[in-house]
Amino acid sequence: QDAAIAHAGVTPDAGTLKTDLDNENGRPVYEVEFISGGIEYEYKLDAATGAVLKADNEAAGMDVSKLIGKNKAQDAAIAHAGVTPDAGTLKADLDNENGKAVYEVEFISGGIEYEYKLDAATGAVLKAEKDKQEPLDDLDDLDDLQETVNKPAPTSKPVQANKPQTQQQQNVQNVVEALKNPGNQVDDDDLEDVLEDLYEQDDDDDDDDDEDDD
């Protein structure tokens, strides 16, 4: 491990360093892998002498010490977008495209998804895209959800004036109101729970109708 780290000239990120002993054509070798600053390093070393037999990283063919680093790539993308990423949405990865090292940076801000590709050596923006999030991909029409919330009571039962909403209806109403505001985001799990409530509500109404018919 020490020989591989010394050769790379970097400090491995915590928890990424691993070493395995292998046998190649009767020769014992150590395979060492680790990540540092978003770059993956892979080494093969002679188990007897510690000599480096093979050294690879994602920025093959480049002096990785000349790369700007993940943090600067993130800063460059954010500055170009002119926004502040929502907490927990910022991520960056180093990739190799046709022999050229690039940083891929992604984040969300105010319901908008931003995707960037930057030159890993200079920080120049190579590609910039942004798309509005679509939290209702699984629904055909928001109006259908609103109509379900306001569904009238079955005609076989007397309608009570100013009848308060059930908890299920209130939950759906809250989701609908949130979705009407482009700046809000609705968790997919919350949306799924609401839809399950609606299906259960429909089943309960059908059961009540059957009991009345009997």
PDB file of C-alpha atoms in Angstrom:
ATOM      1  CA  GLN A   1       0.000   0.000   0.000  1.00  0.00           C
ATOM      2  CA  ASP A   2       2.711   2.484   0.971  1.00  0.00           C
ATOM      3  CA  ALA A   3       4.603   1.907  -2.274  1.00  0.00           C
ATOM      4  CA  ALA A   4       1.493   2.518  -4.381  1.00  0.00           C
ATOM      5  CA  ILE A   5       0.522   5.645  -2.438  1.00  0.00           C
ATOM      6  CA  ALA A   6       4.058   7.023  -2.650  1.00  0.00           C
ATOM      7  CA  HIS A   7       4.106   6.414  -6.404  1.00  0.00           C
ATOM      8  CA  ALA A   8       0.774   8.213  -6.873  1.00  0.00           C
ATOM      9  CA  GLY A   9       1.872  11.096  -4.654  1.00  0.00           C
ATOM     10  CA  VAL A  10      -1.591  11.541  -3.145  1.00  0.00           C
ATOM     11  CA  THR A  11      -3.477  10.724   0.062  1.00  0.00           C
ATOM     12  CA  PRO A  12      -6.261   8.133  -0.336  1.00  0.00           C
ATOM     13  CA  ASP A  13      -9.763   9.179   0.698  1.00  0.00           C
ATOM     14  CA  ALA A  14     -10.892   7.558   3.941  1.00  0.00           C
ATOM     15  CA  GLY A  15     -12.281   4.047   3.528  1.00  0.00           C
ATOM     16  CA  THR A  16     -11.260   3.625  -0.132  1.00  0.00           C
ATOM     17  CA  LEU A  17      -7.918   1.810   0.245  1.00  0.00           C
ATOM     18  CA  LYS A  18      -7.926  -1.945  -0.367  1.00  0.00           C
ATOM     19  CA  THR A  19      -5.214  -4.523  -1.138  1.00  0.00           C
ATOM     20  CA  ASP A  20      -5.397  -8.105  -2.455  1.00  0.00           C
ATOM     21  CA  LEU A  21      -2.683 -10.713  -2.982  1.00  0.00           C
ATOM     22  CA  ASP A  22      -2.884 -12.420  -6.370  1.00  0.00           C
ATOM     23  CA  ASN A  23      -0.826 -14.821  -8.446  1.00  0.00           C
ATOM     24  CA  GLU A  24       0.003 -14.012 -12.052  1.00  0.00           C
ATOM     25  CA  ASN A  25       1.821 -16.712 -13.979  1.00  0.00           C
ATOM     26  CA  GLY A  26       3.356 -18.054 -10.788  1.00  0.00           C
ATOM     27  CA  ARG A  27       4.425 -14.595  -9.610  1.00  0.00           C
ATOM     28  CA  PRO A  28       2.826 -13.217  -6.437  1.00  0.00           C
ATOM     29  CA  VAL A  29       1.587  -9.627  -6.880  1.00  0.00           C
ATOM     30  CA  TYR A  30      -0.315  -7.157  -4.760  1.00  0.00           C
ATOM     31  CA  GLU A  31      -3.286  -5.362  -6.323  1.00  0.00           C
ATOM     32  CA  VAL A  32      -3.859  -2.022  -4.630  1.00  0.00           C
ATOM     33  CA  GLU A  33      -6.842   0.247  -5.292  1.00  0.00           C
ATOM     34  CA  PHE A  34      -7.879   3.565  -3.771  1.00  0.00           C
ATOM     35  CA  ILE A  35      -9.601   6.876  -4.543  1.00  0.00           C
ATOM     36  CA  SER A  36      -8.199  10.347  -3.989  1.00  0.00           C
ATOM     37  CA  GLY A  37      -9.900  13.590  -4.974  1.00  0.00           C
ATOM     38  CA  GLY A  38     -12.412  11.759  -7.163  1.00  0.00           C
ATOM     39  CA  ILE A  39      -9.693   9.883  -9.074  1.00  0.00           C
ATOM     40  CA  GLU A  40      -9.538   6.081  -8.935  1.00  0.00           C
ATOM     41  CA  TYR A  41      -6.071   4.529  -8.743  1.00  0.00           C
ATOM     42  CA  GLU A  42      -5.217   0.905  -9.513  1.00  0.00           C
ATOM     43  CA  TYR A  43      -1.756  -0.600  -8.906  1.00  0.00           C
ATOM     44  CA  LYS A  44      -0.036  -3.933  -9.308  1.00  0.00           C
ATOM     45  CA  LEU A  45       3.190  -4.437  -7.350  1.00  0.00           C
ATOM     46  CA  ASP A  46       5.708  -7.250  -7.071  1.00  0.00           C
ATOM     47  CA  ALA A  47       4.889  -8.917  -3.740  1.00  0.00           C
ATOM     48  CA  ALA A  48       8.556  -9.703  -3.067  1.00  0.00           C
ATOM     49  CA  THR A  49      10.232  -6.423  -3.981  1.00  0.00           C
ATOM     50  CA  GLY A  50       7.437  -3.849  -3.911  1.00  0.00           C
ATOM     51  CA  ALA A  51       8.282  -2.732  -7.451  1.00  0.00           C
ATOM     52  CA  VAL A  52       5.415  -1.094  -9.329  1.00  0.00           C
ATOM     53  CA  LEU A  53       4.421  -3.340 -12.223  1.00  0.00           C
ATOM     54  CA  LYS A  54       1.347  -1.420 -13.385  1.00  0.00           C
ATOM     55  CA  ALA A  55      -0.254   1.899 -12.497  1.00  0.00           C
ATOM     56  CA  ASP A  56      -3.585   3.175 -13.841  1.00  0.00           C
ATOM     57  CA  ASN A  57      -5.987   5.991 -13.002  1.00  0.00           C
ATOM     58  CA  GLU A  58      -9.076   7.523 -14.601  1.00  0.00           C
ATOM     59  CA  ALA A  59      -7.041  10.387 -16.031  1.00  0.00           C
ATOM     60  CA  ALA A  60      -4.752   8.054 -17.972  1.00  0.00           C
ATOM     61  CA  GLY A  61      -2.039   9.797 -19.944  1.00  0.00           C
ATOM     62  CA  MET A  62      -2.165  12.967 -17.829  1.00  0.00           C
ATOM     63  CA  ASP A  63      -0.243  14.257 -14.868  1.00  0.00           C
ATOM     64  CA  VAL A  64      -3.047  14.111 -12.289  1.00  0.00           C
ATOM     65  CA  SER A  65      -1.275  16.706 -10.182  1.00  0.00           C
ATOM     66  CA  LYS A  66      -2.191  19.230 -12.884  1.00  0.00           C
ATOM     67  CA  LEU A  67      -5.940  18.623 -12.621  1.00  0.00           C
ATOM     68  CA  ILE A  68      -7.978  21.332 -10.930  1.00  0.00           C
ATOM     69  CA  GLY A  69      -9.604  18.903  -8.470  1.00  0.00           C
ATOM     70  CA  LYS A  70     -13.228  18.087  -7.695  1.00  0.00           C
ATOM     71  CA  ASN A  71     -13.880  21.073  -5.414  1.00  0.00           C
ATOM     72  CA  LYS A  72     -12.699  23.646  -7.945  1.00  0.00           C
ATOM     73  CA  ALA A  73     -14.727  21.929 -10.666  1.00  0.00           C
ATOM     74  CA  GLN A  74     -17.836  22.193  -8.496  1.00  0.00           C
ATOM     75  CA  ASP A  75     -17.121  25.867  -7.773  1.00  0.00           C
ATOM     76  CA  ALA A  76     -16.677  26.609 -11.484  1.00  0.00           C
ATOM     77  CA  ALA A  77     -19.990  24.965 -12.387  1.00  0.00           C
ATOM     78  CA  ILE A  78     -21.882  26.755  -9.600  1.00  0.00           C
ATOM     79  CA  ALA A  79     -20.380  30.110 -10.591  1.00  0.00           C
ATOM     80  CA  HIS A  80     -21.385  29.547 -14.214  1.00  0.00           C
ATOM     81  CA  ALA A  81     -24.965  28.679 -13.208  1.00  0.00           C
ATOM     82  CA  GLY A  82     -25.201  31.628 -10.827  1.00  0.00           C
ATOM     83  CA  VAL A  83     -27.286  29.727  -8.288  1.00  0.00           C
ATOM     84  CA  THR A  84     -26.886  28.007  -4.925  1.00  0.00           C
ATOM     85  CA  PRO A  85     -27.283  24.189  -5.003  1.00  0.00           C
ATOM     86  CA  ASP A  86     -29.916  22.667  -2.735  1.00  0.00           C
ATOM     87  CA  ALA A  87     -28.412  20.856   0.238  1.00  0.00           C
ATOM     88  CA  GLY A  88     -27.243  17.327  -0.509  1.00  0.00           C
ATOM     89  CA  THR A  89     -27.651  17.524  -4.303  1.00  0.00           C
ATOM     90  CA  LEU A  90     -24.119  18.512  -5.380  1.00  0.00           C
ATOM     91  CA  LYS A  91     -21.880  15.771  -6.780  1.00  0.00           C
ATOM     92  CA  ALA A  92     -18.874  15.599  -9.094  1.00  0.00           C
ATOM     93  CA  ASP A  93     -17.062  12.725 -10.816  1.00  0.00           C
ATOM     94  CA  LEU A  94     -13.897  12.520 -12.852  1.00  0.00           C
ATOM     95  CA  ASP A  95     -14.284  10.786 -16.210  1.00  0.00           C
ATOM     96  CA  ASN A  96     -12.224  10.107 -19.301  1.00  0.00           C
ATOM     97  CA  GLU A  97     -13.758  11.016 -22.657  1.00  0.00           C
ATOM     98  CA  ASN A  98     -11.692   9.974 -25.655  1.00  0.00           C
ATOM     99  CA  GLY A  99      -8.472  10.392 -23.679  1.00  0.00           C
ATOM    100  CA  LYS A 100      -9.495  13.742 -22.206  1.00  0.00           C
ATOM    101  CA  ALA A 101     -10.083  14.071 -18.477  1.00  0.00           C
ATOM    102  CA  VAL A 102     -13.345  15.853 -17.637  1.00  0.00           C
ATOM    103  CA  TYR A 103     -15.313  16.547 -14.484  1.00  0.00           C
ATOM    104  CA  GLU A 104     -19.040  15.836 -14.559  1.00  0.00           C
ATOM    105  CA  VAL A 105     -20.864  18.044 -12.053  1.00  0.00           C
ATOM    106  CA  GLU A 106     -24.548  17.749 -11.177  1.00  0.00           C
ATOM    107  CA  PHE A 107     -26.779  19.581  -8.706  1.00  0.00           C
ATOM    108  CA  ILE A 108     -30.340  20.827  -8.138  1.00  0.00           C
ATOM    109  CA  SER A 109     -31.401  24.360  -7.300  1.00  0.00           C
ATOM    110  CA  GLY A 110     -34.996  25.567  -6.939  1.00  0.00           C
ATOM    111  CA  GLY A 111     -36.422  22.540  -8.715  1.00  0.00           C
ATOM    112  CA  ILE A 112     -34.016  22.861 -11.663  1.00  0.00           C
ATOM    113  CA  GLU A 113     -31.470  20.120 -12.437  1.00  0.00           C
ATOM    114  CA  TYR A 114     -28.059  21.341 -13.629  1.00  0.00           C
ATOM    115  CA  GLU A 115     -25.515  19.158 -15.452  1.00  0.00           C
ATOM    116  CA  TYR A 116     -22.007  20.312 -16.352  1.00  0.00           C
ATOM    117  CA  LYS A 117     -18.912  18.936 -18.034  1.00  0.00           C
ATOM    118  CA  LEU A 118     -15.663  20.781 -17.411  1.00  0.00           C
ATOM    119  CA  ASP A 119     -12.098  20.375 -18.655  1.00  0.00           C
ATOM    120  CA  ALA A 120     -10.332  18.674 -15.732  1.00  0.00           C
ATOM    121  CA  ALA A 121      -7.085  20.518 -16.426  1.00  0.00           C
ATOM    122  CA  THR A 122      -8.343  24.065 -17.074  1.00  0.00           C
ATOM    123  CA  GLY A 123     -11.825  24.177 -15.536  1.00  0.00           C
ATOM    124  CA  ALA A 124     -13.316  25.417 -18.808  1.00  0.00           C
ATOM    125  CA  VAL A 125     -17.029  24.653 -19.194  1.00  0.00           C
ATOM    126  CA  LEU A 126     -17.448  22.173 -22.042  1.00  0.00           C
ATOM    127  CA  LYS A 127     -21.161  21.514 -21.646  1.00  0.00           C
ATOM    128  CA  ALA A 128     -23.948  23.048 -19.548  1.00  0.00           C
ATOM    129  CA  GLU A 129     -27.546  21.841 -19.349  1.00  0.00           C
ATOM    130  CA  LYS A 130     -30.494  22.488 -17.082  1.00  0.00           C
ATOM    131  CA  ASP A 131     -33.910  20.870 -16.931  1.00  0.00           C
ATOM    132  CA  LYS A 132     -36.978  21.446 -14.803  1.00  0.00           C
ATOM    133  CA  GLN A 133     -37.752  18.518 -12.535  1.00  0.00           C
ATOM    134  CA  GLU A 134     -40.885  16.551 -13.430  1.00  0.00           C
ATOM    135  CA  PRO A 135     -42.231  15.109 -10.163  1.00  0.00           C
ATOM    136  CA  LEU A 136     -45.434  13.885 -11.879  1.00  0.00           C
ATOM    137  CA  ASP A 137     -43.879  11.522 -14.411  1.00  0.00           C
ATOM    138  CA  ASP A 138     -46.085   8.688 -13.121  1.00  0.00           C
ATOM    139  CA  LEU A 139     -49.329  10.689 -13.465  1.00  0.00           C
ATOM    140  CA  ASP A 140     -51.102  11.430 -16.722  1.00  0.00           C
ATOM    141  CA  ASP A 141     -52.656  14.668 -15.572  1.00  0.00           C
ATOM    142  CA  LEU A 142     -52.504  16.800 -12.434  1.00  0.00           C
ATOM    143  CA  ASP A 143     -56.181  17.635 -13.008  1.00  0.00           C
ATOM    144  CA  ASP A 144     -57.052  13.971 -12.460  1.00  0.00           C
ATOM    145  CA  LEU A 145     -55.483  14.123  -9.012  1.00  0.00           C
ATOM    146  CA  GLN A 146     -57.316  17.361  -8.175  1.00  0.00           C
ATOM    147  CA  GLU A 147     -60.606  15.884  -9.405  1.00  0.00           C
ATOM    148  CA  THR A 148     -60.121  12.855  -7.171  1.00  0.00           C
ATOM    149  CA  VAL A 149     -59.602  15.099  -4.157  1.00  0.00           C
ATOM    150  CA  ASN A 150     -62.850  16.932  -4.840  1.00  0.00           C
ATOM    151  CA  LYS A 151     -64.817  13.772  -5.698  1.00  0.00           C
ATOM    152  CA  PRO A 152     -68.444  14.121  -4.493  1.00  0.00           C
ATOM    153  CA  ALA A 153     -69.899  11.677  -2.020  1.00  0.00           C
ATOM    154  CA  PRO A 154     -71.840   8.667  -3.469  1.00  0.00           C
ATOM    155  CA  THR A 155     -75.434   9.548  -4.393  1.00  0.00           C
ATOM    156  CA  SER A 156     -76.736   6.697  -2.237  1.00  0.00           C
ATOM    157  CA  LYS A 157     -75.626   8.552   0.867  1.00  0.00           C
ATOM    158  CA  PRO A 158     -76.868  11.931   2.114  1.00  0.00           C
ATOM    159  CA  VAL A 159     -74.350  14.705   1.585  1.00  0.00           C
ATOM    160  CA  GLN A 160     -73.446  16.543   4.753  1.00  0.00           C
ATOM    161  CA  ALA A 161     -73.029  20.278   4.409  1.00  0.00           C
ATOM    162  CA  ASN A 162     -69.512  21.579   5.117  1.00  0.00           C
ATOM    163  CA  LYS A 163     -68.297  18.034   5.758  1.00  0.00           C
ATOM    164  CA  PRO A 164     -64.632  18.256   6.778  1.00  0.00           C
ATOM    165  CA  GLN A 165     -61.989  16.594   4.626  1.00  0.00           C
ATOM    166  CA  THR A 166     -60.715  13.202   5.649  1.00  0.00           C
ATOM    167  CA  GLN A 167     -57.020  12.865   6.470  1.00  0.00           C
ATOM    168  CA  GLN A 168     -56.487  11.109   3.133  1.00  0.00           C
ATOM    169  CA  GLN A 169     -58.095  13.982   1.238  1.00  0.00           C
ATOM    170  CA  GLN A 170     -56.065  16.517   3.199  1.00  0.00           C
ATOM    171  CA  ASN A 171     -52.834  14.669   2.386  1.00  0.00           C
ATOM    172  CA  VAL A 172     -53.647  14.695  -1.316  1.00  0.00           C
ATOM    173  CA  GLN A 173     -54.648  18.351  -1.187  1.00  0.00           C
ATOM    174  CA  ASN A 174     -51.291  19.226   0.387  1.00  0.00           C
ATOM    175  CA  VAL A 175     -49.423  17.415  -2.388  1.00  0.00           C
ATOM    176  CA  VAL A 176     -51.449  19.116  -5.104  1.00  0.00           C
ATOM    177  CA  GLU A 177     -50.820  22.561  -3.628  1.00  0.00           C
ATOM    178  CA  ALA A 178     -47.097  21.814  -3.381  1.00  0.00           C
ATOM    179  CA  LEU A 179     -46.929  20.661  -7.000  1.00  0.00           C
ATOM    180  CA  LYS A 180     -48.612  23.868  -8.217  1.00  0.00           C
ATOM    181  CA  ASN A 181     -45.585  25.804  -6.956  1.00  0.00           C
ATOM    182  CA  PRO A 182     -42.626  25.152  -9.341  1.00  0.00           C
ATOM    183  CA  GLY A 183     -40.177  25.932  -6.540  1.00  0.00           C
ATOM    184  CA  ASN A 184     -41.421  23.075  -4.386  1.00  0.00           C
ATOM    185  CA  GLN A 185     -40.299  19.469  -4.624  1.00  0.00           C
ATOM    186  CA  VAL A 186     -42.355  16.445  -3.655  1.00  0.00           C
ATOM    187  CA  ASP A 187     -40.605  13.272  -2.638  1.00  0.00           C
ATOM    188  CA  ASP A 188     -41.538  10.296  -4.840  1.00  0.00           C
ATOM    189  CA  ASP A 189     -42.182   8.146  -1.748  1.00  0.00           C
ATOM    190  CA  ASP A 190     -44.639  10.731  -0.363  1.00  0.00           C
ATOM    191  CA  LEU A 191     -46.451  10.850  -3.706  1.00  0.00           C
ATOM    192  CA  GLU A 192     -46.674   7.048  -3.808  1.00  0.00           C
ATOM    193  CA  ASP A 193     -48.127   6.976  -0.281  1.00  0.00           C
ATOM    194  CA  VAL A 194     -50.802   9.485  -1.272  1.00  0.00           C
ATOM    195  CA  LEU A 195     -51.788   7.486  -4.337  1.00  0.00           C
ATOM    196  CA  GLU A 196     -52.053   4.315  -2.251  1.00  0.00           C
ATOM    197  CA  ASP A 197     -54.361   6.200   0.132  1.00  0.00           C
ATOM    198  CA  LEU A 198     -56.550   7.177  -2.822  1.00  0.00           C
ATOM    199  CA  TYR A 199     -56.832   3.609  -4.046  1.00  0.00           C
ATOM    200  CA  GLU A 200     -57.754   2.431  -0.537  1.00  0.00           C
ATOM    201  CA  GLN A 201     -60.333   5.209  -0.286  1.00  0.00           C
ATOM    202  CA  ASP A 202     -61.933   4.141  -3.584  1.00  0.00           C
ATOM    203  CA  ASP A 203     -62.101   0.526  -2.396  1.00  0.00           C
ATOM    204  CA  ASP A 204     -63.748   1.591   0.882  1.00  0.00           C
ATOM    205  CA  ASP A 205     -66.378   3.610  -1.008  1.00  0.00           C
ATOM    206  CA  ASP A 206     -67.148   0.638  -3.268  1.00  0.00           C
ATOM    207  CA  ASP A 207     -67.531  -1.647  -0.235  1.00  0.00           C
ATOM    208  CA  ASP A 208     -69.929   0.820   1.406  1.00  0.00           C
ATOM    209  CA  ASP A 209     -72.008   0.955  -1.792  1.00  0.00           C
ATOM    210  CA  ASP A 210     -72.251  -2.835  -1.864  1.00  0.00           C
ATOM    211  CA  GLU A 211     -73.448  -2.917   1.756  1.00  0.00           C
ATOM    212  CA  ASP A 212     -76.138  -0.316   1.001  1.00  0.00           C
ATOM    213  CA  ASP A 213     -77.344  -2.346  -2.016  1.00  0.00           C
ATOM    214  CA  ASP A 214     -77.715  -5.416   0.246  1.00  0.00           C
TER     215      ASP A 214
END
